PDB file of C-alpha atoms in Angstrom:
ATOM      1  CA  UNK A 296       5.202  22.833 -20.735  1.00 96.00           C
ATOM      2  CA  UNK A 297       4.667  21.496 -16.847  1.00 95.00           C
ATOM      3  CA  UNK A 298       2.218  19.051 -16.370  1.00 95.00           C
ATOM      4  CA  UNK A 299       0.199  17.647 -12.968  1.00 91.00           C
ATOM      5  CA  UNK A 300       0.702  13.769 -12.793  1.00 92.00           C
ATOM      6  CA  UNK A 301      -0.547  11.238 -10.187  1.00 93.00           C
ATOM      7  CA  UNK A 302       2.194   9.781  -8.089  1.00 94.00           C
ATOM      8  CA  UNK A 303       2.923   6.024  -8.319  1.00 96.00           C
ATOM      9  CA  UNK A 304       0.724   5.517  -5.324  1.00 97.00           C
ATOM     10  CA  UNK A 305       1.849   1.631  -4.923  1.00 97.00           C
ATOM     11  CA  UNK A 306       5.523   2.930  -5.049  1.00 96.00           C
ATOM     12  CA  UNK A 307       5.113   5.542  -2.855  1.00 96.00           C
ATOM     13  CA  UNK A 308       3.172   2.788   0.082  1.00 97.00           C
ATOM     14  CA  UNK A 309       5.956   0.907  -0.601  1.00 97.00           C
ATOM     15  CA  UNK A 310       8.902   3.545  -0.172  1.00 96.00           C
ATOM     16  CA  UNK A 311       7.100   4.206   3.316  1.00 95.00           C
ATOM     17  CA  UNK A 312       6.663   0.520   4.620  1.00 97.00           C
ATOM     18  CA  UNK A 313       9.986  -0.744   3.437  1.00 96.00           C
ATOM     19  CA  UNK A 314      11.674   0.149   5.981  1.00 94.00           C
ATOM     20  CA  UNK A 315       9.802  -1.435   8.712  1.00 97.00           C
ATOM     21  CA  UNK A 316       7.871  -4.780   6.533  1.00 98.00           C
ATOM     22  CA  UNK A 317       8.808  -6.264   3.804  1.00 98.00           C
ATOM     23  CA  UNK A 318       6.756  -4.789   1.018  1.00 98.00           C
ATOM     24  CA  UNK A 319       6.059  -5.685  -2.751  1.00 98.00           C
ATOM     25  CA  UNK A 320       4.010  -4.239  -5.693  1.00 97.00           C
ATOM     26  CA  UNK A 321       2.985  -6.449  -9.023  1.00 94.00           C
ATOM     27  CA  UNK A 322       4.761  -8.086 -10.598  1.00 94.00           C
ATOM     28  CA  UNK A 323       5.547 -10.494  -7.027  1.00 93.00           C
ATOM     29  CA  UNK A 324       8.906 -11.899  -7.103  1.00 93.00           C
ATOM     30  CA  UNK A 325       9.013 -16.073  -7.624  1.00 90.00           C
ATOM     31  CA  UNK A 326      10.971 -15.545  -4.112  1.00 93.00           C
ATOM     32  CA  UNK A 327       9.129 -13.696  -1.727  1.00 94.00           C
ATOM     33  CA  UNK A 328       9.459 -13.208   1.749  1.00 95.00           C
ATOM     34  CA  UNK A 329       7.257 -13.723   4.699  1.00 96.00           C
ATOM     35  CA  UNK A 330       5.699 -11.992   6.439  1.00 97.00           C
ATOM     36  CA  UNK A 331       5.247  -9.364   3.818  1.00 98.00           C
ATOM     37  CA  UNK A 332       2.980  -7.167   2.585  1.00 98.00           C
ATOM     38  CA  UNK A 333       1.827  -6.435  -0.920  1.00 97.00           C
ATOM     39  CA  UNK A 334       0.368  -3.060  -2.244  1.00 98.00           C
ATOM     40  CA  UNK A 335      -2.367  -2.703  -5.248  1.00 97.00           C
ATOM     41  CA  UNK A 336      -4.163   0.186  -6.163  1.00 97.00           C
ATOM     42  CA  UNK A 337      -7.361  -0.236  -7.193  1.00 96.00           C
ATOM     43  CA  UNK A 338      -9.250   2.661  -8.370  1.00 94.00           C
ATOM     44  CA  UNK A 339      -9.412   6.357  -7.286  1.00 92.00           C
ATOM     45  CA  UNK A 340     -10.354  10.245  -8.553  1.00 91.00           C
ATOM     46  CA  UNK A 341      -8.609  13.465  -8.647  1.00 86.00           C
ATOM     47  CA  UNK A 342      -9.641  16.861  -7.600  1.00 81.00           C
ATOM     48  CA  UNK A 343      -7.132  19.692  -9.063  1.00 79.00           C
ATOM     49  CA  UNK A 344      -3.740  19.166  -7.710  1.00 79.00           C
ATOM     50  CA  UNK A 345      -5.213  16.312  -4.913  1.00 88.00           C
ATOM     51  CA  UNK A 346      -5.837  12.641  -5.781  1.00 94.00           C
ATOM     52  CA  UNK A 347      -7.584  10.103  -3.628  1.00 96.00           C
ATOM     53  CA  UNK A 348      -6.752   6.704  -4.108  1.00 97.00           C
ATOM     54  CA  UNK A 349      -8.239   3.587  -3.342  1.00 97.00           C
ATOM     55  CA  UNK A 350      -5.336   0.929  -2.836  1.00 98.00           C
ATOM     56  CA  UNK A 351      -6.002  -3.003  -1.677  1.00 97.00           C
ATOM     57  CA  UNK A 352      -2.820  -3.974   1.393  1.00 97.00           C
ATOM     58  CA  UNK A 353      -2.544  -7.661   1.346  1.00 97.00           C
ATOM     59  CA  UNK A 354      -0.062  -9.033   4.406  1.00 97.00           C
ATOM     60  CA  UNK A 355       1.178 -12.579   4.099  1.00 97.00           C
ATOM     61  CA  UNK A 356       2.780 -14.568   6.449  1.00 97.00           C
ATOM     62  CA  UNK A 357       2.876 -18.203   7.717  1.00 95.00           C
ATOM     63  CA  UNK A 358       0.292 -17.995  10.674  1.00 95.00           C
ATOM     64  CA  UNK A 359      -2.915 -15.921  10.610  1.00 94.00           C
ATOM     65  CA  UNK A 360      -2.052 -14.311  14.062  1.00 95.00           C
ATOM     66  CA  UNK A 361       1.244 -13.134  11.831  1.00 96.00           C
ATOM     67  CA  UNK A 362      -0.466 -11.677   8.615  1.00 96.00           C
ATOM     68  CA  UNK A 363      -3.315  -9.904  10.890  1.00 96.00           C
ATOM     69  CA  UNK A 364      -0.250  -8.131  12.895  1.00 97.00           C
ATOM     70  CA  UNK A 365       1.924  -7.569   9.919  1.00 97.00           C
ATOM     71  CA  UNK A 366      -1.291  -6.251   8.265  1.00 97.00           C
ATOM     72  CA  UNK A 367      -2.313  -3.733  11.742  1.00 97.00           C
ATOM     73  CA  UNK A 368       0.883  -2.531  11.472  1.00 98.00           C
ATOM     74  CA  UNK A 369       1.404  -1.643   7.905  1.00 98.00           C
ATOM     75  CA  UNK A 370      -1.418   0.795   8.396  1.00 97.00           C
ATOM     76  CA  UNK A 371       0.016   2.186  11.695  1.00 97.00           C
ATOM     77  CA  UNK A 372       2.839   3.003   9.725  1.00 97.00           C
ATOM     78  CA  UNK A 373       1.044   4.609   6.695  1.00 97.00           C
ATOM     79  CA  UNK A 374      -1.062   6.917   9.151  1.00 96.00           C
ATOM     80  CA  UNK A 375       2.660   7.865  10.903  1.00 97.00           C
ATOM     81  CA  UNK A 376       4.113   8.742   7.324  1.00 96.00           C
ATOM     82  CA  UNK A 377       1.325  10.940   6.518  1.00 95.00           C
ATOM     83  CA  UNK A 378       1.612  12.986   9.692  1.00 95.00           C
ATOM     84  CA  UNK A 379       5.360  13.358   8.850  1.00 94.00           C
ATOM     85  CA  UNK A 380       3.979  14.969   5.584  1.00 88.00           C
ATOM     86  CA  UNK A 381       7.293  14.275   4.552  1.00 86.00           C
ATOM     87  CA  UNK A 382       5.866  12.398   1.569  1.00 87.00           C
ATOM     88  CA  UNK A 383       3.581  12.547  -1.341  1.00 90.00           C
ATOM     89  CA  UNK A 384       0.927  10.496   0.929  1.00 93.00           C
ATOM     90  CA  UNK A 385      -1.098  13.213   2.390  1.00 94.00           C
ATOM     91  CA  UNK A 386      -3.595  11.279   4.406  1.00 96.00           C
ATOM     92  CA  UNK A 387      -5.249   7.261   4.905  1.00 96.00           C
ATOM     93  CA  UNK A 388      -8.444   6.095   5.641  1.00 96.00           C
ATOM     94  CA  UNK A 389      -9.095   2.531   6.222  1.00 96.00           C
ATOM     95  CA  UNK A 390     -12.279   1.460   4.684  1.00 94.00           C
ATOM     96  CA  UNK A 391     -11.977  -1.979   5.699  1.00 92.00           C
ATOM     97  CA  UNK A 392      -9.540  -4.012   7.419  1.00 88.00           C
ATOM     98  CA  UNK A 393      -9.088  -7.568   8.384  1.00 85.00           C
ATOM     99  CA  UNK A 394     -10.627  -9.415   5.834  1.00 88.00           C
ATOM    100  CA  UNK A 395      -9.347 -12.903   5.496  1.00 91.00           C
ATOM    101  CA  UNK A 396      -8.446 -14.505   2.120  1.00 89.00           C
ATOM    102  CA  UNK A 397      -6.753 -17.613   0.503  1.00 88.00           C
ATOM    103  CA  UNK A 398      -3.840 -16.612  -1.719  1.00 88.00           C
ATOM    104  CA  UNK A 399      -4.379 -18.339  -5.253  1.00 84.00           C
ATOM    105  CA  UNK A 400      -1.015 -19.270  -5.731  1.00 82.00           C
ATOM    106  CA  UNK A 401      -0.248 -19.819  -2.172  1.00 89.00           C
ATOM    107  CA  UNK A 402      -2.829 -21.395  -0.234  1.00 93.00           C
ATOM    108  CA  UNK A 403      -0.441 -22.350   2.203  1.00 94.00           C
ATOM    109  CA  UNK A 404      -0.085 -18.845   3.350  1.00 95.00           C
ATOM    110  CA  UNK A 405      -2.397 -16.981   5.986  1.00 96.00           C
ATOM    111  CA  UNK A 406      -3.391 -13.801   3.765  1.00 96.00           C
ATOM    112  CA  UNK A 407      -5.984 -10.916   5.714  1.00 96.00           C
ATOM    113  CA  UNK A 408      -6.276  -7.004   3.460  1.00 96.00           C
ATOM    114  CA  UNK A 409      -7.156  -3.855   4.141  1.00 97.00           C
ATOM    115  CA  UNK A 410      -9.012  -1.488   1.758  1.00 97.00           C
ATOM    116  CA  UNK A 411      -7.452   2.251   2.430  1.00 97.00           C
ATOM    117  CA  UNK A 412      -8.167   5.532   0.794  1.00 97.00           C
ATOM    118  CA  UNK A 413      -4.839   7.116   0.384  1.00 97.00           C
ATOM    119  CA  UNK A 414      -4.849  11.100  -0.515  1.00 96.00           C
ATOM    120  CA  UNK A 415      -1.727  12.444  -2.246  1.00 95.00           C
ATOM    121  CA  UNK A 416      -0.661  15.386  -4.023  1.00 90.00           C
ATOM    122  CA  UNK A 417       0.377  15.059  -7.681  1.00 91.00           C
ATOM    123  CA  UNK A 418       3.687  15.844  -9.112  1.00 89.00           C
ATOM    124  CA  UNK A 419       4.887  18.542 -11.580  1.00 91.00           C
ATOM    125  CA  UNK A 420       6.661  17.415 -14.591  1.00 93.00           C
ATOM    126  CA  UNK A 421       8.455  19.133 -17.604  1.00 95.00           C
ATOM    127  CA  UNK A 422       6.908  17.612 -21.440  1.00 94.00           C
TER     128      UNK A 422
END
């Protein structure tokens, strides 16, 4: 039987970005580099073969001037990739962008996110 799955949405951000930024989804390696930027999804829905996902971008980097920048141009790049439509990511909206935060584990670190709606189509898959 074929079945309609969601894509790995984090995988799929990353795929795009890796190319360009350093990019990481959970678990974080013990040795990560910066500036980077690391991709959570968050929540989301689906509407027949079309899911809309709500994923958390988190840039890190040494200076704030360098996560903000890292962080502006992850999303340049995601909007790019899903003009291409060369990929399961269909579209992105940013919901909100900028936001500054102290990493937990690395308070060192400048850290700003983005929330982004990210639409993609599912997958087909033989069970």
């Amino acid at each position: 039987m074929n079945i309609e799955i969601s894509v790995d949405i984090e995988d799929e951000i990353r795929k795009g970005l890796s190319e360009y930024i350093t990019t990481y989804c959970r678990p974080l390696p013990a040795d990560m580099s910066f500036p980077s930027v690391e991709v959570r999804r968050i929540g989301g829905m689906d509407v027949n073969t079309i899911d809309t996902f709500m994923v958390m971008l988190y840039a890190r980097a040494e200076h704030e001037a360098e996560a903000d920048l890292t962080l502006r141009k992850a999303l340049g790049i995601l909007d790019a990739v899903s003009k291409q439509q060369t990929t399961a990511i269909r579209n992105i909206t940013v919901n909100s962008s900028g936001s500054w935060q102290v990493d937990p584990v690395r308070p060192d670190l400048a850290m700003c996110s983005a929330t982004i709606m990210v639409v993609a189509h599912k997958s087909t898959m033989e069970v």
